[in-house]
XYZ file of C-alpha atoms in Angstrom:
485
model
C -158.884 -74.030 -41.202
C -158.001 -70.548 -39.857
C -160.626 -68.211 -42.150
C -163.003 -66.322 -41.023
C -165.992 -68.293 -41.007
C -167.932 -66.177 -43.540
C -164.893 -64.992 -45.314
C -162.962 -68.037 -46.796
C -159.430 -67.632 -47.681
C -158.504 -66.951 -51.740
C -158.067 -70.354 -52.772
C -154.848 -69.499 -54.460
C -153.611 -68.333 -51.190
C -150.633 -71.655 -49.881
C -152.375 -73.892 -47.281
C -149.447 -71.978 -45.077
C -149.107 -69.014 -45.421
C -146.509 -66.687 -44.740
C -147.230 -63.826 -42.991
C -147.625 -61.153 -45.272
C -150.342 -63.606 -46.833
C -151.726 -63.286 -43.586
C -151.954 -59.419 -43.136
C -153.418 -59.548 -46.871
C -156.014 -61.714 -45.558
C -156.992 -59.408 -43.558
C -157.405 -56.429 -45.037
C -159.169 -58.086 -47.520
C -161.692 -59.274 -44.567
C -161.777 -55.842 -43.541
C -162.638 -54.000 -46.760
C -165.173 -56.917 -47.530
C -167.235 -55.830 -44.356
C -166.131 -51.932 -44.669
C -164.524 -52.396 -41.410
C -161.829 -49.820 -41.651
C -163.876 -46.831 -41.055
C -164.817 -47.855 -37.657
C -161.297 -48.968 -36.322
C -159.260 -46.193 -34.709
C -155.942 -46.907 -35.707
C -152.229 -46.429 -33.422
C -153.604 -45.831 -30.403
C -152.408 -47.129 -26.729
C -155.445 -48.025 -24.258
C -154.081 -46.455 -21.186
C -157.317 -47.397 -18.572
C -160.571 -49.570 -18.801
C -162.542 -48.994 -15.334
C -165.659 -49.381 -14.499
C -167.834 -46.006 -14.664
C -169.303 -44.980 -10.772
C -173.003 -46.270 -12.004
C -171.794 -49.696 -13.435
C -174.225 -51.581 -11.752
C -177.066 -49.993 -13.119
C -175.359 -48.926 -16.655
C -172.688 -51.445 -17.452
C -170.811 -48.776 -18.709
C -166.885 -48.140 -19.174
C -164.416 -45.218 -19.116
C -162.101 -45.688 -21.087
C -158.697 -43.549 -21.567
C -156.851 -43.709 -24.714
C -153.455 -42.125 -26.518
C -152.620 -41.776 -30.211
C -149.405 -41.269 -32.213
C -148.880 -37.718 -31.107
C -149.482 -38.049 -27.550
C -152.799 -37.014 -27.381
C -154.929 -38.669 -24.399
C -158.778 -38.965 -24.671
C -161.566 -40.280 -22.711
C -164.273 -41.834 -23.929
C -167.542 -44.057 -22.279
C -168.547 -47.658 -23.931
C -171.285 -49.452 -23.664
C -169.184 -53.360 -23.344
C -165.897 -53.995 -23.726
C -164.200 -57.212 -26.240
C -160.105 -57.377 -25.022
C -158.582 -59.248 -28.022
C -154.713 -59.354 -26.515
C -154.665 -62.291 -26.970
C -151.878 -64.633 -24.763
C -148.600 -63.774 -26.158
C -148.353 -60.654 -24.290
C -145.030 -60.250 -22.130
C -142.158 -62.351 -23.017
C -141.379 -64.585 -19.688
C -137.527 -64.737 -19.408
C -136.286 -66.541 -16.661
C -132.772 -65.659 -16.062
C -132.371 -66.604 -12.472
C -132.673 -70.309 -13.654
C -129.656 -69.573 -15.230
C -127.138 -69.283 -13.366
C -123.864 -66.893 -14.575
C -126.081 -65.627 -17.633
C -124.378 -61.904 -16.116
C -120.850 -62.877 -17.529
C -122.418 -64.724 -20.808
C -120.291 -62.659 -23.237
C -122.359 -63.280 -26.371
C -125.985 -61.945 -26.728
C -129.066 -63.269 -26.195
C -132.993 -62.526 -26.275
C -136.576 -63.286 -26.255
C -137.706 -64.595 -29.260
C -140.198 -62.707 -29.859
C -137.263 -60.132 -30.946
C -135.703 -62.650 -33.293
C -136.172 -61.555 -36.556
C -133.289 -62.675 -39.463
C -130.449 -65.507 -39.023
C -128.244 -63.628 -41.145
C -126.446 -61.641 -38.904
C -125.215 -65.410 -37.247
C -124.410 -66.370 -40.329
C -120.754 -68.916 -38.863
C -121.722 -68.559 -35.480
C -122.281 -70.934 -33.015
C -126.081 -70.420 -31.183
C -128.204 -71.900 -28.845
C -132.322 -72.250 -28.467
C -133.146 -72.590 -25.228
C -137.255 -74.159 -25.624
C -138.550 -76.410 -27.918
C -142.235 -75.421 -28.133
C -143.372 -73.815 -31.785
C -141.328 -70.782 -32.086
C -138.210 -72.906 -30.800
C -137.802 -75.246 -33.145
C -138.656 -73.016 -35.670
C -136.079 -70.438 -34.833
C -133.120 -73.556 -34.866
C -134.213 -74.858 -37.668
C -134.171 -71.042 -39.074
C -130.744 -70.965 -37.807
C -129.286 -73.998 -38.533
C -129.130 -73.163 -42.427
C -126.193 -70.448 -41.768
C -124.534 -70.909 -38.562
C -121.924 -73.276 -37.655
C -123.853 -74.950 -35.103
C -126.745 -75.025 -33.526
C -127.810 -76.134 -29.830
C -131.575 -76.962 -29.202
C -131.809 -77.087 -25.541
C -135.386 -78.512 -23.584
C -135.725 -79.424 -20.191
C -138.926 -81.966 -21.283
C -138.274 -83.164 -24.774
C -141.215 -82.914 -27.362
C -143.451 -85.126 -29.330
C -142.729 -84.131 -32.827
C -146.063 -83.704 -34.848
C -145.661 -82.967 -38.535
C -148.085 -80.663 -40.094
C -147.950 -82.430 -43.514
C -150.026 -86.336 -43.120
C -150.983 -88.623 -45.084
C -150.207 -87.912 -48.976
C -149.325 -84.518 -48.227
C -152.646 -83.169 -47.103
C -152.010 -80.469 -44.391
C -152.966 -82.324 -41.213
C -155.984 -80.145 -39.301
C -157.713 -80.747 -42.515
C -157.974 -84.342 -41.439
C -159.604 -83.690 -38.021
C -163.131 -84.657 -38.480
C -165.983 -84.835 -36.078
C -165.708 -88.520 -36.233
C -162.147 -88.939 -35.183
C -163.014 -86.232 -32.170
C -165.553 -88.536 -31.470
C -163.983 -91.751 -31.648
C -161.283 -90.311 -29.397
C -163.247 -89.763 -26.502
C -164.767 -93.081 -26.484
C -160.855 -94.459 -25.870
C -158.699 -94.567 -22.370
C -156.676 -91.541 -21.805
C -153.606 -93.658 -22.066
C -154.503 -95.944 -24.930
C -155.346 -92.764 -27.332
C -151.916 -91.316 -26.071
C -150.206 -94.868 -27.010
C -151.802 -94.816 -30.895
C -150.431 -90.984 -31.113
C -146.874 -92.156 -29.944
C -146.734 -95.311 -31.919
C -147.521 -92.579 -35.150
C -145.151 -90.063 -34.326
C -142.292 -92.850 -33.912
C -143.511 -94.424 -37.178
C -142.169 -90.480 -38.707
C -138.800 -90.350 -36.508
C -137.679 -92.493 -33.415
C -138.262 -89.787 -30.628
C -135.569 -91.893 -28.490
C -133.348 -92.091 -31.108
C -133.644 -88.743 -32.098
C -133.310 -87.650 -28.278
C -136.132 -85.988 -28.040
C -138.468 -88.154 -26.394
C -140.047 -86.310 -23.218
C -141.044 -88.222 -20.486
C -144.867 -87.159 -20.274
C -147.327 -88.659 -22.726
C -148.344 -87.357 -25.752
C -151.282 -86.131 -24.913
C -150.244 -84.066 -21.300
C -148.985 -81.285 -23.413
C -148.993 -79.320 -26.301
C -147.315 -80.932 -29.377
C -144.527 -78.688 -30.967
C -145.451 -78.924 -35.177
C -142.286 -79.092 -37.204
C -141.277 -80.889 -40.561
C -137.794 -79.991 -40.609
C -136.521 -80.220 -37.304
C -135.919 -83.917 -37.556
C -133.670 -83.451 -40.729
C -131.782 -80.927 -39.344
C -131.187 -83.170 -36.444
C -129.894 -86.041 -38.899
C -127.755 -83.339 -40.700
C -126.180 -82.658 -37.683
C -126.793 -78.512 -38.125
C -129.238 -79.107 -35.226
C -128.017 -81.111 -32.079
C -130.573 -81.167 -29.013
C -129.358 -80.668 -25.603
C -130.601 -80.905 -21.963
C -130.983 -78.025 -19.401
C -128.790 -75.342 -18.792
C -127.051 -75.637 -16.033
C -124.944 -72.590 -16.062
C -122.876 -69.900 -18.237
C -119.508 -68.886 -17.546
C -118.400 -66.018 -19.771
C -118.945 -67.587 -23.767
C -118.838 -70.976 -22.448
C -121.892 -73.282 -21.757
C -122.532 -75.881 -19.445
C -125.636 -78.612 -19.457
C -126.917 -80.457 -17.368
C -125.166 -84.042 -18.523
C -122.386 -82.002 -17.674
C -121.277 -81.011 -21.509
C -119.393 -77.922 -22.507
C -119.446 -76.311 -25.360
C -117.247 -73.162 -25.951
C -117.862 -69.657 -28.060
C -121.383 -68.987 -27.845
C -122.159 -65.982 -29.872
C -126.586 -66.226 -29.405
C -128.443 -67.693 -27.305
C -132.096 -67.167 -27.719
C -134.717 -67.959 -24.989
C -137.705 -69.276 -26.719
C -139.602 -69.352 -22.996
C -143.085 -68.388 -23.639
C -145.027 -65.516 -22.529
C -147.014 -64.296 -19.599
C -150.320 -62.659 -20.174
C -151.768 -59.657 -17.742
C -154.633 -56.635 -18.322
C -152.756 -53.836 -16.723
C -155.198 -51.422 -18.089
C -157.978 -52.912 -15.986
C -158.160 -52.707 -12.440
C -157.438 -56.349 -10.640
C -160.721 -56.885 -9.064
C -162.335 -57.296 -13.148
C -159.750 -59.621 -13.935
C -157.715 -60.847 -11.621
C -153.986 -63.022 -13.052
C -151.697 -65.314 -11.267
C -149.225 -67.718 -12.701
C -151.059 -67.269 -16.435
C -154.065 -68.214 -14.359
C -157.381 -66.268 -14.844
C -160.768 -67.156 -13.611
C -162.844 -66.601 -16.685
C -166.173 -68.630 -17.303
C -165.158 -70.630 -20.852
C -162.044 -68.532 -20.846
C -164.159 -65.054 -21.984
C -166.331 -63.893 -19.001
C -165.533 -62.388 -15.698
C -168.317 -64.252 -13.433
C -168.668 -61.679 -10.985
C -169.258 -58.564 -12.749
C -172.267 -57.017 -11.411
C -173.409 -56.226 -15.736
C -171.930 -58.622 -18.359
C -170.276 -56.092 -20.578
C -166.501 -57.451 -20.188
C -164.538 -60.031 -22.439
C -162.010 -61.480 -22.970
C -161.129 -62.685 -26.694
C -158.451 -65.281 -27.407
C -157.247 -66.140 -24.128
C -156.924 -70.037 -25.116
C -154.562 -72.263 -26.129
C -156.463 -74.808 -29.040
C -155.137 -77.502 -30.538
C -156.353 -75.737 -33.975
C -156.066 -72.424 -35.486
C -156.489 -69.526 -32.771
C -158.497 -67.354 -35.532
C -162.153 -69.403 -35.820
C -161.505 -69.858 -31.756
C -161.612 -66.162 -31.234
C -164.449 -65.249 -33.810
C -166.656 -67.683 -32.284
C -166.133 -66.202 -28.503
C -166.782 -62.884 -30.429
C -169.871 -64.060 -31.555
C -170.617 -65.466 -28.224
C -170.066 -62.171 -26.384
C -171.464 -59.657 -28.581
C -174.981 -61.992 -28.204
C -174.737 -61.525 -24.367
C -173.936 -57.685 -24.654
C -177.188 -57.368 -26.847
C -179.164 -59.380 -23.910
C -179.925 -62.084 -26.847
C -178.268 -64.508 -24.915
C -178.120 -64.737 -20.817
C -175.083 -66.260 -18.983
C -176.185 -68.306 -15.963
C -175.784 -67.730 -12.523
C -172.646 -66.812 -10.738
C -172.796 -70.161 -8.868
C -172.903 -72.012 -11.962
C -170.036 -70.288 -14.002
C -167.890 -70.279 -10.934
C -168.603 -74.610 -10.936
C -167.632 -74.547 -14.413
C -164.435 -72.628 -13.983
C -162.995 -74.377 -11.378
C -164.036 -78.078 -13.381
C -162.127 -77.130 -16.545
C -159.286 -76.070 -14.112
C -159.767 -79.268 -12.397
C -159.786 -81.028 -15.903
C -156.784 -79.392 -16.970
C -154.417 -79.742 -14.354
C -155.315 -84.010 -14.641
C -154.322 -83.527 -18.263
C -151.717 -81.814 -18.996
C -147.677 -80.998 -17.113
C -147.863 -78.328 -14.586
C -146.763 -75.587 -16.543
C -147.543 -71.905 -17.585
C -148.367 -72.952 -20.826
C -150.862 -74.946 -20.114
C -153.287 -73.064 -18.360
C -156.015 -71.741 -20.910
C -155.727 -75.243 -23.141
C -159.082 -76.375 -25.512
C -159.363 -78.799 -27.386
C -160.542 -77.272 -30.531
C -163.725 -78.921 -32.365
C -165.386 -79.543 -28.553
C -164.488 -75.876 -27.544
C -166.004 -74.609 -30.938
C -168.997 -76.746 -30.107
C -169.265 -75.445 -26.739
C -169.546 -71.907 -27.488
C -171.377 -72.387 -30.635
C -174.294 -74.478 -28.602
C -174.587 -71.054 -26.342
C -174.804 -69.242 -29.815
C -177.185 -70.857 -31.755
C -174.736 -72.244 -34.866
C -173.536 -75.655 -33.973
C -174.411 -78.005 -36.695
C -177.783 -79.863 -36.580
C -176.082 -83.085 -37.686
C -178.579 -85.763 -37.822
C -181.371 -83.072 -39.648
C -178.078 -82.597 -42.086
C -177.816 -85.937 -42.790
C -181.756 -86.402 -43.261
C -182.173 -83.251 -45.284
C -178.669 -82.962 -46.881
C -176.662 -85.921 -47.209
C -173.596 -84.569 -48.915
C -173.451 -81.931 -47.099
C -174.109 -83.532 -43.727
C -171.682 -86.238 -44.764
C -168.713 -83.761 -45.474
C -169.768 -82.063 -42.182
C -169.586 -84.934 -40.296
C -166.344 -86.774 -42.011
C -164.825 -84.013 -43.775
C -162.491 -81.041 -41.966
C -164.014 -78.828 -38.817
C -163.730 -76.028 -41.245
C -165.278 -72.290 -39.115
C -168.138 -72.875 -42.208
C -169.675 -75.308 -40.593
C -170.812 -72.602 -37.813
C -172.256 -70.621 -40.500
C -175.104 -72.796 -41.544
C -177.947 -72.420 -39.197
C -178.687 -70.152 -36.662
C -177.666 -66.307 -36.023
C -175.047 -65.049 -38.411
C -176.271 -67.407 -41.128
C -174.235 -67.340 -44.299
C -176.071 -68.537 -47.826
C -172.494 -69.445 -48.715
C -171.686 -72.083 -45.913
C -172.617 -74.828 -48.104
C -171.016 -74.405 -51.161
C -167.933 -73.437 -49.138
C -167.693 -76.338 -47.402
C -168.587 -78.755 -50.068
C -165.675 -77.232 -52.300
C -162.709 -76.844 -49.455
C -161.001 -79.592 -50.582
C -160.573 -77.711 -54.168
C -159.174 -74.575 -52.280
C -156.844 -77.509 -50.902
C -155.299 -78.516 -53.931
C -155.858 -75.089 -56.065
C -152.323 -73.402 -54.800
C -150.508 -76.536 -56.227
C -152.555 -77.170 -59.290
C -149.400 -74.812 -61.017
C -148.815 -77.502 -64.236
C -150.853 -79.604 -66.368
C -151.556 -82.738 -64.843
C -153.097 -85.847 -67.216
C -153.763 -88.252 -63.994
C -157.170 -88.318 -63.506
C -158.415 -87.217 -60.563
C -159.651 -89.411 -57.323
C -163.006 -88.954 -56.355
C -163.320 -88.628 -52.523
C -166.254 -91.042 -51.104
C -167.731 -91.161 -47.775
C -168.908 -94.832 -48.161
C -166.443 -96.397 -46.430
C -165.749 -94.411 -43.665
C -169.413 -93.746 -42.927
C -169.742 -97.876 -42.526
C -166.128 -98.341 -40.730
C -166.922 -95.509 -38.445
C -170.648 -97.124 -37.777
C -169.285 -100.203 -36.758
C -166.859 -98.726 -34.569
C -169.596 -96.888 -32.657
C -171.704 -99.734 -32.301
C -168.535 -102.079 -31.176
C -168.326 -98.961 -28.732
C -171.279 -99.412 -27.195
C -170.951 -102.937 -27.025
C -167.612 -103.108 -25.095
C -168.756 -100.421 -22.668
C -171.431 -102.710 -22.215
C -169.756 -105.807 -21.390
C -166.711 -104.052 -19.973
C -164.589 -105.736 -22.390
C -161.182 -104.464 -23.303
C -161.255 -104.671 -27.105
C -161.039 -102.124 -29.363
C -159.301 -103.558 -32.346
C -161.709 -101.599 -35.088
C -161.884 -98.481 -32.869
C -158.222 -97.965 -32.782
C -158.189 -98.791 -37.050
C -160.957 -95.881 -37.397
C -159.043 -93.646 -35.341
C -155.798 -93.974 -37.280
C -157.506 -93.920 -40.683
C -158.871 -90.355 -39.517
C -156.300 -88.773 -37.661
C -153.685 -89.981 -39.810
């Protein structure tokens, strides 16, 4: 679910991988399209402006360092800036008040890097997003105790589902589908009622008080045993530090605090480029689909990976790539000013109905309609119903299968002969990296049957009840389970 779309990962490769996997990955990507020789390695971007004759040129001067202190300048023709989001660690300290006498140590955690060194020490998390709960679970396995303190709670989402099948690869088109045809607060309801089918978020204390679908799910298998061992025990807010001691907000103590680690997000900025190109405030950026600066008198600017999906990051940020590198060529045209101004401001608008006010959820997609979005303005979104007239099987595993980044290599610009044959065999890279003994069991064939007549007769019962105005959607809420979960 995170390859390249024409590159698929080595099906031996674990379905997660750590991170040297990762940084094999992609150098192998790399040396498969003899990228190397065109990347300039270690070297700082010090300025992007625009050059004195951009409205007639589009061009960009661009000042740059290397290892040895050498500064260059240099003029481009368009500009991709693939930062990314996790850019400057946002630590907070004056919501916490006496961190100045806190006699232990404490960090970001992007600078965590090895429990070992609190190996019998007491620590505490302060976050429970992704790289939270991580880090006390990390933790918890050597020190003597371990704090998790949120402010919100957290819906718990496990990445492993439903007989151990990692659980993007169960996000179809269908159950995207399906989802939107449901009430905001019934679809939340079905995700809760899950989720507490795994743990008991209230008995677990970890139950936040926003829905499950107002903000981003934190992914963790472990957390919830670590909690039951007791090597994990989640706290409220900070409310203050007073040399190695800790107070929350229930008005606990707990004494000799050797770590604390502030897993508080990041804030994003561009100060290479002047503010008038991009202009930040409160990890707010007005960006038309989260990659263009509308106002720009030549569309040679963009930004790459500025989004939050609820998927893999890597497919998200190919496809804007795509996107942009079509409107530097003048293949595609971005509309008016007007127009991508209207759009900004409604996904802004969209957002801020959705999801907590927070500075993590500013740049939120949801992944297979953000894909579809962009890939519509490319040219590669799949042509499902000619699919499923020309090419059942395929069209079948395109429509009920995984949202796998193949799928946007089928058709249009960037076509790849080898779409097809990857996606009809990604289950197989599924299961290769745990194929590792001789199994007599015969193996279950996957069929499409049933789900392609279940999910029918959910549409149609759809259609009928938005009809009629009738609140039932008994069959719609079984479809949705069976393919989220």
């Amino acid at each position: 679910m995170m390859c390249f779309s024409d590159f698929p990962i080595p099906a031996h490769f674990p379905n997660f991988m750590h991170n040297s996997l990762i940084m094999d990955y992609f150098r192998m990507y790399a040396d498969h399209f003899q990228l190397t020789k065109h990347i300039r390695f270690n070297t700082k971007v010090l300025q992007v402006k625009q050059r004195s004759d951009f409205s007639h040129s589009g061009q960009w001067d661009v000042e740059t360092e290397d290892k040895d202190g050498k500064k260059d300048k240099h003029i481009f023709d368009a500009v991709l800036i693939c930062i990314g989001h996790h850019c400057h660690p946002n630590m907070p300290l004056h919501d916490f008040p006496g961190i100045n006498t806190f006699t232990g140590r404490y960090f970001h955690s992007r600078d965590y890097k090895t429990p070992e060194e609190w190996r019998n020490k007491k620590a505490i998390v302060v976050g429970i997003g992704n790289s939270g709960g991580d880090i006390a679970v990390e933790l918890s396995r050597v020190t003597k105790q371990v704090y998790l303190s949120t402010r919100r709670g957290a819906w718990i989402k496990y990445r492993m589902s439903v007989r151990g099948f990692p659980l993007d690869m169960l996000t179809s088109r269908v159950q995207s589908s399906l989802l939107q045809l449901l009430p905001f607060g019934l679809q939340c309801s079905m995700a809760e009622n899950q989720m507490n089918q795994r743990i008991d978020h209230s008995l677990y204390n970890l139950k936040p008080k926003h829905r499950f679908f107002n903000q981003h799910p934190t992914v963790n298998d472990e957390l919830p045993n670590r909690i039951l061992s007791g090597t994990v025990m989640v706290k409220p807010n900070i409310r203050r530090f007073q040399g190695s001691s800790v107070e929350f907000d229930d008005g606990s103590v707990v004494e000799d605090i050797d770590l604390v680690v502030f897993a508080t997000g990041y804030k994003f900025s561009f100060p290479f480029l002047t503010s008038q190109v991009v202009s930040v405030s409160e990890n707010k950026a007005s960006l038309y689909k989260y990659v263009f600066p509308p106002e720009l008198d030549r569309p040679t600017l963009a930004i790459i990976g500025l989004v939050q999906p609820l998927g893999s990051t890597i497919p998200v940020s190919e496809m804007q790539a795509r996107w942009a590198t079509r409107v530097f060529k003048g293949c595609v045209k971005l509309p008016s000013v007007s127009a991508m101004l209207k759009d900004i401001q409604y996904k802004k608008e969209t957002m801020a109905k959705r999801y907590v006010t927070s500075q993590r959820h500013t740049i939120q997609v949801d992944y297979v309609a953000y894909m579809d979005e962009i890939a519509e303005l490319v040219g590669v979104k799949p042509a499902l119903s000619r699919l499923l007239l020309t090419d059942p099987r395929l069209g079948l595993n395109v429509m009920f299968g995984p949202t796998t980044p193949c799928q946007y290599r089928l058709r249009g610009p960037g076509k790849w002969a080898g779409a097809r044959q990857a996606i009809l065999t990604q289950w197989e890279r599924v299961a290769k990296p745990m194929q590792t003994r001789i199994c007599d069991e015969p193996k279950a064939q996957r069929s499409f049957k049933w789900p392609l007549i279940l999910s029918v007769t959910a549409l149609a019962l759809a259609v009928y009840v938005k009809r009629k105005s009738f609140p039932s959607c008994i069959i719609l809420i079984f479809i949705f389970n069976w393919t989220m979960y």
